[in-house]
Each structure stands twice: as structure tokens, then as C-alpha cells.
mmCIF file with all atom_site columns, C-alpha atoms in Angstrom:
data_model
loop_
_atom_site.group_PDB
_atom_site.id
_atom_site.type_symbol
_atom_site.label_atom_id
_atom_site.label_alt_id
_atom_site.label_comp_id
_atom_site.label_asym_id
_atom_site.label_entity_id
_atom_site.label_seq_id
_atom_site.pdbx_PDB_ins_code
_atom_site.Cartn_x
_atom_site.Cartn_y
_atom_site.Cartn_z
_atom_site.occupancy
_atom_site.B_iso_or_equiv
_atom_site.pdbx_formal_charge
_atom_site.auth_seq_id
_atom_site.auth_comp_id
_atom_site.auth_asym_id
_atom_site.auth_atom_id
_atom_site.pdbx_PDB_model_num
ATOM 1   C CA . MET V 1 1   ? 124.287 83.481  65.744 1.00 85.00 ? 23  MET V CA 1
ATOM 2   C CA . ALA V 1 2   ? 123.290 87.056  65.057 1.00 89.00 ? 24  ALA V CA 1
ATOM 3   C CA . LEU V 1 3   ? 125.338 89.817  63.442 1.00 92.00 ? 25  LEU V CA 1
ATOM 4   C CA . TYR V 1 4   ? 125.784 93.144  65.244 1.00 94.00 ? 26  TYR V CA 1
ATOM 5   C CA . GLU V 1 5   ? 127.597 96.445  64.827 1.00 93.00 ? 27  GLU V CA 1
ATOM 6   C CA . HIS V 1 6   ? 128.710 97.813  68.169 1.00 94.00 ? 28  HIS V CA 1
ATOM 7   C CA . VAL V 1 7   ? 130.097 101.332 68.736 1.00 94.00 ? 29  VAL V CA 1
ATOM 8   C CA . PHE V 1 8   ? 131.413 102.529 72.072 1.00 95.00 ? 30  PHE V CA 1
ATOM 9   C CA . LEU V 1 9   ? 132.806 105.832 73.312 1.00 94.00 ? 31  LEU V CA 1
ATOM 10  C CA . ALA V 1 10  ? 135.758 105.776 75.698 1.00 94.00 ? 32  ALA V CA 1
ATOM 11  C CA . ARG V 1 11  ? 136.914 108.646 77.935 1.00 94.00 ? 33  ARG V CA 1
ATOM 12  C CA . GLN V 1 12  ? 139.134 111.337 76.456 1.00 92.00 ? 34  GLN V CA 1
ATOM 13  C CA . ASP V 1 13  ? 141.860 111.054 79.099 1.00 93.00 ? 35  ASP V CA 1
ATOM 14  C CA . LEU V 1 14  ? 142.703 107.458 78.135 1.00 92.00 ? 36  LEU V CA 1
ATOM 15  C CA . SER V 1 15  ? 145.637 106.747 75.857 1.00 92.00 ? 37  SER V CA 1
ATOM 16  C CA . GLN V 1 16  ? 145.229 104.919 72.556 1.00 91.00 ? 38  GLN V CA 1
ATOM 17  C CA . GLN V 1 17  ? 146.940 101.875 74.120 1.00 93.00 ? 39  GLN V CA 1
ATOM 18  C CA . GLN V 1 18  ? 144.346 101.809 76.905 1.00 93.00 ? 40  GLN V CA 1
ATOM 19  C CA . VAL V 1 19  ? 141.528 101.972 74.344 1.00 93.00 ? 41  VAL V CA 1
ATOM 20  C CA . ASP V 1 20  ? 143.164 99.082  72.455 1.00 94.00 ? 42  ASP V CA 1
ATOM 21  C CA . ALA V 1 21  ? 143.331 97.135  75.739 1.00 94.00 ? 43  ALA V CA 1
ATOM 22  C CA . LEU V 1 22  ? 139.595 97.724  76.248 1.00 94.00 ? 44  LEU V CA 1
ATOM 23  C CA . VAL V 1 23  ? 138.924 96.374  72.742 1.00 94.00 ? 45  VAL V CA 1
ATOM 24  C CA . GLU V 1 24  ? 141.013 93.274  73.472 1.00 95.00 ? 46  GLU V CA 1
ATOM 25  C CA . HIS V 1 25  ? 139.178 92.759  76.772 1.00 95.00 ? 47  HIS V CA 1
ATOM 26  C CA . TYR V 1 26  ? 135.766 92.944  75.094 1.00 94.00 ? 48  TYR V CA 1
ATOM 27  C CA . LYS V 1 27  ? 136.968 90.641  72.288 1.00 94.00 ? 49  LYS V CA 1
ATOM 28  C CA . GLY V 1 28  ? 137.815 88.122  75.031 1.00 94.00 ? 50  GLY V CA 1
ATOM 29  C CA . VAL V 1 29  ? 134.351 88.485  76.578 1.00 94.00 ? 51  VAL V CA 1
ATOM 30  C CA . ILE V 1 30  ? 132.689 87.784  73.214 1.00 94.00 ? 52  ILE V CA 1
ATOM 31  C CA . ALA V 1 31  ? 134.997 84.827  72.475 1.00 94.00 ? 53  ALA V CA 1
ATOM 32  C CA . ALA V 1 32  ? 134.462 83.331  75.955 1.00 94.00 ? 54  ALA V CA 1
ATOM 33  C CA . ASN V 1 33  ? 130.708 83.331  75.354 1.00 92.00 ? 55  ASN V CA 1
ATOM 34  C CA . GLY V 1 34  ? 130.886 81.613  71.959 1.00 93.00 ? 56  GLY V CA 1
ATOM 35  C CA . GLY V 1 35  ? 131.075 84.571  69.561 1.00 93.00 ? 57  GLY V CA 1
ATOM 36  C CA . SER V 1 36  ? 133.631 86.195  67.310 1.00 93.00 ? 58  SER V CA 1
ATOM 37  C CA . VAL V 1 37  ? 134.707 89.731  66.487 1.00 92.00 ? 59  VAL V CA 1
ATOM 38  C CA . GLY V 1 38  ? 135.259 90.706  62.870 1.00 91.00 ? 60  GLY V CA 1
ATOM 39  C CA . ARG V 1 39  ? 136.532 94.112  61.871 1.00 91.00 ? 61  ARG V CA 1
ATOM 40  C CA . VAL V 1 40  ? 137.502 96.648  64.520 1.00 92.00 ? 62  VAL V CA 1
ATOM 41  C CA . GLU V 1 41  ? 137.830 100.307 63.510 1.00 91.00 ? 63  GLU V CA 1
ATOM 42  C CA . ASN V 1 42  ? 139.269 103.001 65.722 1.00 92.00 ? 64  ASN V CA 1
ATOM 43  C CA . TRP V 1 43  ? 137.744 106.294 64.615 1.00 90.00 ? 65  TRP V CA 1
ATOM 44  C CA . GLY V 1 44  ? 139.985 108.243 66.962 1.00 89.00 ? 66  GLY V CA 1
ATOM 45  C CA . LEU V 1 45  ? 139.393 111.109 69.357 1.00 91.00 ? 67  LEU V CA 1
ATOM 46  C CA . LYS V 1 46  ? 136.367 113.149 68.274 1.00 91.00 ? 68  LYS V CA 1
ATOM 47  C CA . SER V 1 47  ? 134.505 116.094 69.760 1.00 93.00 ? 69  SER V CA 1
ATOM 48  C CA . LEU V 1 48  ? 131.157 115.357 71.349 1.00 92.00 ? 70  LEU V CA 1
ATOM 49  C CA . THR V 1 49  ? 128.095 117.444 70.545 1.00 93.00 ? 71  THR V CA 1
ATOM 50  C CA . TYR V 1 50  ? 127.423 117.867 74.265 1.00 93.00 ? 72  TYR V CA 1
ATOM 51  C CA . ARG V 1 51  ? 129.246 116.930 77.435 1.00 94.00 ? 73  ARG V CA 1
ATOM 52  C CA . ILE V 1 52  ? 128.940 113.367 78.691 1.00 91.00 ? 74  ILE V CA 1
ATOM 53  C CA . LYS V 1 53  ? 130.126 112.803 82.265 1.00 91.00 ? 75  LYS V CA 1
ATOM 54  C CA . LYS V 1 54  ? 132.232 116.006 82.079 1.00 92.00 ? 76  LYS V CA 1
ATOM 55  C CA . ASN V 1 55  ? 133.968 114.882 78.856 1.00 91.00 ? 77  ASN V CA 1
ATOM 56  C CA . ARG V 1 56  ? 134.017 117.061 75.744 1.00 94.00 ? 78  ARG V CA 1
ATOM 57  C CA . LYS V 1 57  ? 135.773 114.464 73.553 1.00 94.00 ? 79  LYS V CA 1
ATOM 58  C CA . ALA V 1 58  ? 135.768 110.677 73.315 1.00 94.00 ? 80  ALA V CA 1
ATOM 59  C CA . TYR V 1 59  ? 137.520 107.821 71.522 1.00 94.00 ? 81  TYR V CA 1
ATOM 60  C CA . TYR V 1 60  ? 135.071 106.160 69.112 1.00 94.00 ? 82  TYR V CA 1
ATOM 61  C CA . THR V 1 61  ? 135.482 102.458 68.257 1.00 94.00 ? 83  THR V CA 1
ATOM 62  C CA . LEU V 1 62  ? 133.375 100.243 65.957 1.00 93.00 ? 84  LEU V CA 1
ATOM 63  C CA . MET V 1 63  ? 133.281 96.451  66.299 1.00 93.00 ? 85  MET V CA 1
ATOM 64  C CA . ASP V 1 64  ? 131.571 93.950  63.985 1.00 93.00 ? 86  ASP V CA 1
ATOM 65  C CA . LEU V 1 65  ? 130.246 91.078  66.112 1.00 93.00 ? 87  LEU V CA 1
ATOM 66  C CA . ASN V 1 66  ? 129.020 87.587  65.276 1.00 93.00 ? 88  ASN V CA 1
ATOM 67  C CA . CYS V 1 67  ? 127.741 86.259  68.578 1.00 93.00 ? 89  CYS V CA 1
ATOM 68  C CA . PRO V 1 68  ? 124.759 84.909  70.497 1.00 94.00 ? 90  PRO V CA 1
ATOM 69  C CA . PRO V 1 69  ? 122.641 87.452  72.401 1.00 93.00 ? 91  PRO V CA 1
ATOM 70  C CA . ALA V 1 70  ? 123.994 86.214  75.743 1.00 93.00 ? 92  ALA V CA 1
ATOM 71  C CA . ALA V 1 71  ? 127.550 87.207  74.763 1.00 93.00 ? 93  ALA V CA 1
ATOM 72  C CA . LEU V 1 72  ? 126.378 90.643  73.684 1.00 93.00 ? 94  LEU V CA 1
ATOM 73  C CA . ASN V 1 73  ? 124.440 91.114  76.924 1.00 94.00 ? 95  ASN V CA 1
ATOM 74  C CA . GLU V 1 74  ? 127.518 90.228  78.989 1.00 94.00 ? 96  GLU V CA 1
ATOM 75  C CA . MET V 1 75  ? 129.734 92.670  77.062 1.00 94.00 ? 97  MET V CA 1
ATOM 76  C CA . GLU V 1 76  ? 127.148 95.465  77.400 1.00 94.00 ? 98  GLU V CA 1
ATOM 77  C CA . ARG V 1 77  ? 126.777 94.717  81.106 1.00 95.00 ? 99  ARG V CA 1
ATOM 78  C CA . GLN V 1 78  ? 130.523 95.069  81.629 1.00 94.00 ? 100 GLN V CA 1
ATOM 79  C CA . GLN V 1 79  ? 130.643 98.266  79.560 1.00 94.00 ? 101 GLN V CA 1
ATOM 80  C CA . GLY V 1 80  ? 127.821 99.721  81.649 1.00 94.00 ? 102 GLY V CA 1
ATOM 81  C CA . LEU V 1 81  ? 129.840 99.061  84.809 1.00 95.00 ? 103 LEU V CA 1
ATOM 82  C CA . SER V 1 82  ? 133.109 100.442 83.400 1.00 92.00 ? 104 SER V CA 1
ATOM 83  C CA . GLU V 1 83  ? 134.012 104.049 84.207 1.00 94.00 ? 105 GLU V CA 1
ATOM 84  C CA . ASP V 1 84  ? 136.106 104.234 81.024 1.00 93.00 ? 106 ASP V CA 1
ATOM 85  C CA . ILE V 1 85  ? 133.098 103.721 78.715 1.00 94.00 ? 107 ILE V CA 1
ATOM 86  C CA . LEU V 1 86  ? 130.880 106.788 78.311 1.00 94.00 ? 108 LEU V CA 1
ATOM 87  C CA . ARG V 1 87  ? 128.260 105.377 75.916 1.00 94.00 ? 109 ARG V CA 1
ATOM 88  C CA . PHE V 1 88  ? 127.691 102.362 73.682 1.00 95.00 ? 110 PHE V CA 1
ATOM 89  C CA . LEU V 1 89  ? 125.226 101.417 70.962 1.00 95.00 ? 111 LEU V CA 1
ATOM 90  C CA . THR V 1 90  ? 124.573 98.034  69.371 1.00 94.00 ? 112 THR V CA 1
ATOM 91  C CA . VAL V 1 91  ? 122.625 97.565  66.147 1.00 94.00 ? 113 VAL V CA 1
ATOM 92  C CA . LYS V 1 92  ? 121.569 94.206  64.758 1.00 93.00 ? 114 LYS V CA 1
ATOM 93  C CA . VAL V 1 93  ? 122.364 93.939  61.017 1.00 91.00 ? 115 VAL V CA 1
ATOM 94  C CA . ASP V 1 94  ? 121.548 91.442  58.271 1.00 91.00 ? 116 ASP V CA 1
ATOM 95  C CA . LYS V 1 95  ? 125.150 91.408  56.990 1.00 89.00 ? 117 LYS V CA 1
ATOM 96  C CA . HIS V 1 96  ? 128.360 93.244  57.738 1.00 84.00 ? 118 HIS V CA 1
ATOM 97  C CA . GLU V 1 97  ? 129.566 95.926  55.320 1.00 83.00 ? 119 GLU V CA 1
ATOM 98  C CA . GLU V 1 98  ? 132.609 95.164  53.219 1.00 83.00 ? 120 GLU V CA 1
ATOM 99  C CA . GLY V 1 99  ? 135.548 97.542  53.406 1.00 81.00 ? 121 GLY V CA 1
ATOM 100 C CA . GLN V 1 100 ? 135.694 100.633 55.548 1.00 81.00 ? 122 GLN V CA 1
ATOM 101 C CA . SER V 1 101 ? 132.797 102.221 57.386 1.00 80.00 ? 123 SER V CA 1
ATOM 102 C CA . ALA V 1 102 ? 131.275 105.519 56.313 1.00 81.00 ? 124 ALA V CA 1
ATOM 103 C CA . MET V 1 103 ? 133.194 107.389 59.024 1.00 81.00 ? 125 MET V CA 1
ATOM 104 C CA . LEU V 1 104 ? 136.592 106.391 57.647 1.00 79.00 ? 126 LEU V CA 1
ATOM 105 C CA . GLN V 1 105 ? 135.526 106.872 54.027 1.00 79.00 ? 127 GLN V CA 1
ATOM 106 C CA . LYS V 1 106 ? 134.358 110.408 54.824 1.00 72.00 ? 128 LYS V CA 1
ATOM 107 C CA . ARG V 1 107 ? 137.720 111.261 56.376 1.00 69.00 ? 129 ARG V CA 1
ATOM 108 C CA . GLU V 1 108 ? 139.625 110.051 53.291 1.00 70.00 ? 130 GLU V CA 1
ATOM 109 C CA . GLU V 1 109 ? 137.323 111.925 50.891 1.00 72.00 ? 131 GLU V CA 1
ATOM 110 C CA . ARG V 1 110 ? 137.897 115.129 52.843 1.00 66.00 ? 132 ARG V CA 1
ATOM 111 C CA . SER V 1 111 ? 141.663 114.776 52.573 1.00 68.00 ? 133 SER V CA 1
ATOM 112 C CA . GLU V 1 112 ? 141.442 114.071 48.827 1.00 70.00 ? 134 GLU V CA 1
ATOM 113 C CA . ARG V 1 113 ? 139.116 117.007 48.147 1.00 65.00 ? 135 ARG V CA 1
ATOM 114 C CA . GLY V 1 114 ? 141.162 119.617 49.919 1.00 61.00 ? 136 GLY V CA 1
ATOM 115 C CA . GLY V 1 115 ? 139.830 122.695 51.688 1.00 57.00 ? 137 GLY V CA 1
ATOM 116 C CA . PHE V 1 116 ? 136.657 124.652 51.075 1.00 57.00 ? 138 PHE V CA 1
ATOM 117 C CA . GLY V 1 117 ? 138.375 127.138 48.767 1.00 56.00 ? 139 GLY V CA 1
ATOM 118 C CA . ASP V 1 118 ? 139.595 124.378 46.455 1.00 55.00 ? 140 ASP V CA 1
ATOM 119 C CA . ARG V 1 119 ? 136.144 123.265 45.369 1.00 58.00 ? 141 ARG V CA 1
ATOM 120 C CA . ASP V 1 120 ? 135.179 123.746 41.762 1.00 61.00 ? 142 ASP V CA 1
ATOM 121 C CA . ARG V 1 121 ? 131.821 125.468 41.330 1.00 58.00 ? 143 ARG V CA 1
ATOM 122 C CA . GLY V 1 122 ? 131.399 124.131 37.787 1.00 62.00 ? 144 GLY V CA 1
ATOM 123 C CA . ASP V 1 123 ? 128.871 125.975 35.632 1.00 66.00 ? 145 ASP V CA 1
ATOM 124 C CA . ARG V 1 124 ? 127.196 127.690 38.598 1.00 67.00 ? 146 ARG V CA 1
ATOM 125 C CA . GLY V 1 125 ? 129.354 130.801 38.327 1.00 65.00 ? 147 GLY V CA 1
ATOM 126 C CA . PRO V 1 126 ? 130.664 132.858 41.213 1.00 64.00 ? 148 PRO V CA 1
ATOM 127 C CA . ARG V 1 127 ? 128.971 132.664 44.566 1.00 64.00 ? 149 ARG V CA 1
ATOM 128 C CA . SER V 1 128 ? 126.375 135.332 45.335 1.00 63.00 ? 150 SER V CA 1
ATOM 129 C CA . PHE V 1 129 ? 125.537 136.410 48.868 1.00 62.00 ? 151 PHE V CA 1
ATOM 130 C CA . GLY V 1 130 ? 121.928 137.470 48.479 1.00 61.00 ? 152 GLY V CA 1
ATOM 131 C CA . ASP V 1 131 ? 121.272 141.184 48.339 1.00 54.00 ? 153 ASP V CA 1
ATOM 132 C CA . ARG V 1 132 ? 124.595 142.252 49.857 1.00 59.00 ? 154 ARG V CA 1
ATOM 133 C CA . ASP V 1 133 ? 126.419 142.571 46.562 1.00 56.00 ? 155 ASP V CA 1
ATOM 134 C CA . ARG V 1 134 ? 123.502 143.897 44.510 1.00 56.00 ? 156 ARG V CA 1
ATOM 135 C CA . GLY V 1 135 ? 123.640 147.584 43.766 1.00 60.00 ? 157 GLY V CA 1
ATOM 136 C CA . ASP V 1 136 ? 120.001 147.909 42.686 1.00 62.00 ? 158 ASP V CA 1
ATOM 137 C CA . ARG V 1 137 ? 118.609 148.234 46.224 1.00 63.00 ? 159 ARG V CA 1
ATOM 138 C CA . GLY V 1 138 ? 118.676 151.360 48.263 1.00 64.00 ? 160 GLY V CA 1
ATOM 139 C CA . PRO V 1 139 ? 119.240 151.551 51.981 1.00 65.00 ? 161 PRO V CA 1
ATOM 140 C CA . ARG V 1 140 ? 116.862 149.638 54.185 1.00 65.00 ? 162 ARG V CA 1
ATOM 141 C CA . SER V 1 141 ? 113.963 151.525 55.711 1.00 65.00 ? 163 SER V CA 1
ATOM 142 C CA . PHE V 1 142 ? 112.361 150.564 58.981 1.00 65.00 ? 164 PHE V CA 1
ATOM 143 C CA . GLY V 1 143 ? 109.120 152.486 58.537 1.00 64.00 ? 165 GLY V CA 1
ATOM 144 C CA . ASP V 1 144 ? 108.356 155.302 60.921 1.00 60.00 ? 166 ASP V CA 1
ATOM 145 C CA . ARG V 1 145 ? 111.058 154.492 63.499 1.00 61.00 ? 167 ARG V CA 1
ATOM 146 C CA . GLU V 1 146 ? 113.306 157.356 62.458 1.00 60.00 ? 168 GLU V CA 1
ATOM 147 C CA . ASP V 1 147 ? 110.438 159.894 62.409 1.00 61.00 ? 169 ASP V CA 1
ATOM 148 C CA . ARG V 1 148 ? 108.877 159.326 65.814 1.00 63.00 ? 170 ARG V CA 1
ATOM 149 C CA . PRO V 1 149 ? 110.391 160.977 68.884 1.00 67.00 ? 171 PRO V CA 1
ATOM 150 C CA . ARG V 1 150 ? 111.892 158.767 71.521 1.00 69.00 ? 172 ARG V CA 1
ATOM 151 C CA . ARG V 1 151 ? 110.243 158.866 74.895 1.00 72.00 ? 173 ARG V CA 1
ATOM 152 C CA . PRO V 1 152 ? 112.451 158.773 77.972 1.00 72.00 ? 174 PRO V CA 1
ATOM 153 C CA . ARG V 1 153 ? 112.699 155.564 79.934 1.00 74.00 ? 175 ARG V CA 1
ATOM 154 C CA . GLU V 1 154 ? 111.030 155.534 83.306 1.00 74.00 ? 176 GLU V CA 1
ATOM 155 C CA . ASN V 1 155 ? 113.033 154.535 86.340 1.00 71.00 ? 177 ASN V CA 1
ATOM 156 C CA . VAL V 1 156 ? 111.550 151.602 88.157 1.00 67.00 ? 178 VAL V CA 1
ATOM 157 C CA . GLU V 1 157 ? 111.934 151.704 91.923 1.00 69.00 ? 179 GLU V CA 1
ATOM 158 C CA . GLY V 1 158 ? 114.083 148.961 93.328 1.00 61.00 ? 180 GLY V CA 1
ATOM 159 C CA . ALA V 1 159 ? 116.049 148.511 90.102 1.00 59.00 ? 181 ALA V CA 1
ATOM 160 C CA . ALA V 1 160 ? 119.740 149.296 90.263 1.00 55.00 ? 182 ALA V CA 1
#
């Protein structure tokens, strides 16, 4: 049997219990076709980069699968027919990762680090914003723009 990582996006108007029910349903589909589901991670409700089927957010869920290709095809077929599933992606892997996925590790590191203002800049010194805080430059000059006279705009017929 092959090893897969499967991520699916569920609609934003579902509850967490409904997303959990979807996971249990798809676990049953895999088990009925001779496979097994390892770790399941709920990444929660996240904003989408662009709208998908009029949704701006989606529930992300990762599943580690150990199943024959026929079981995976059946699960993907059912997800394609479901109105609750916006997108899904399956990747074949050589072995499953131990511990948490990168998405959950990133969330924990963020909470341990604190906000942006709490970061230590080390030996880099204070932050500089280019030429804005340098006093050695004079005002910007845009060439002959200030010297030339402005010509009046012509009215185009038909324009309001």
C-alpha cells in the first residue's frame, strides 16, 4: 500500500463538529476499501488567498493515509461530489512525518515569539528606513517640472 498526505478545505459556514463528521466519513471510506488513516490534524478556519465558490475562509484538515490507490480514488470522487468540500490535494510520500506538521509548528512558534515589537535585533542596531531619517539629503528635485508653465487642458467634445 502507498502512503499519502491528503489536505482538504471545507466550507466556512460548517461547524467544527460537521468538519469532524466529514473526517469520520472519509476515514470510513478509506477503511472500507482496505486502507487506514494515521494522524489527522485540524488546522482550523483560515483565510483564503482568493475566493473559492464564494467563500473567503475555509476549514483546513490534513490526513495521513496508508491505502491502495482505489481507496484514495473513491475518497477523492466523493469529495469532488460533496458541496461541503471546496478543494482537496493528495501527495504521495515515501514516509509520514513524525510529530506535528509545519502548519501547527509555525503557529506554536509564533505564540512563543510574541509580537513583532518583541523581536531582538541583536547586533544589527536600530532599524533604518532608507533615506527618510538621513539628514544629509536635501529636498527631492524633479528636474524642470517646477520651471515650465502649465498648459491648460483642452476640453474634449462628448466628455462630461
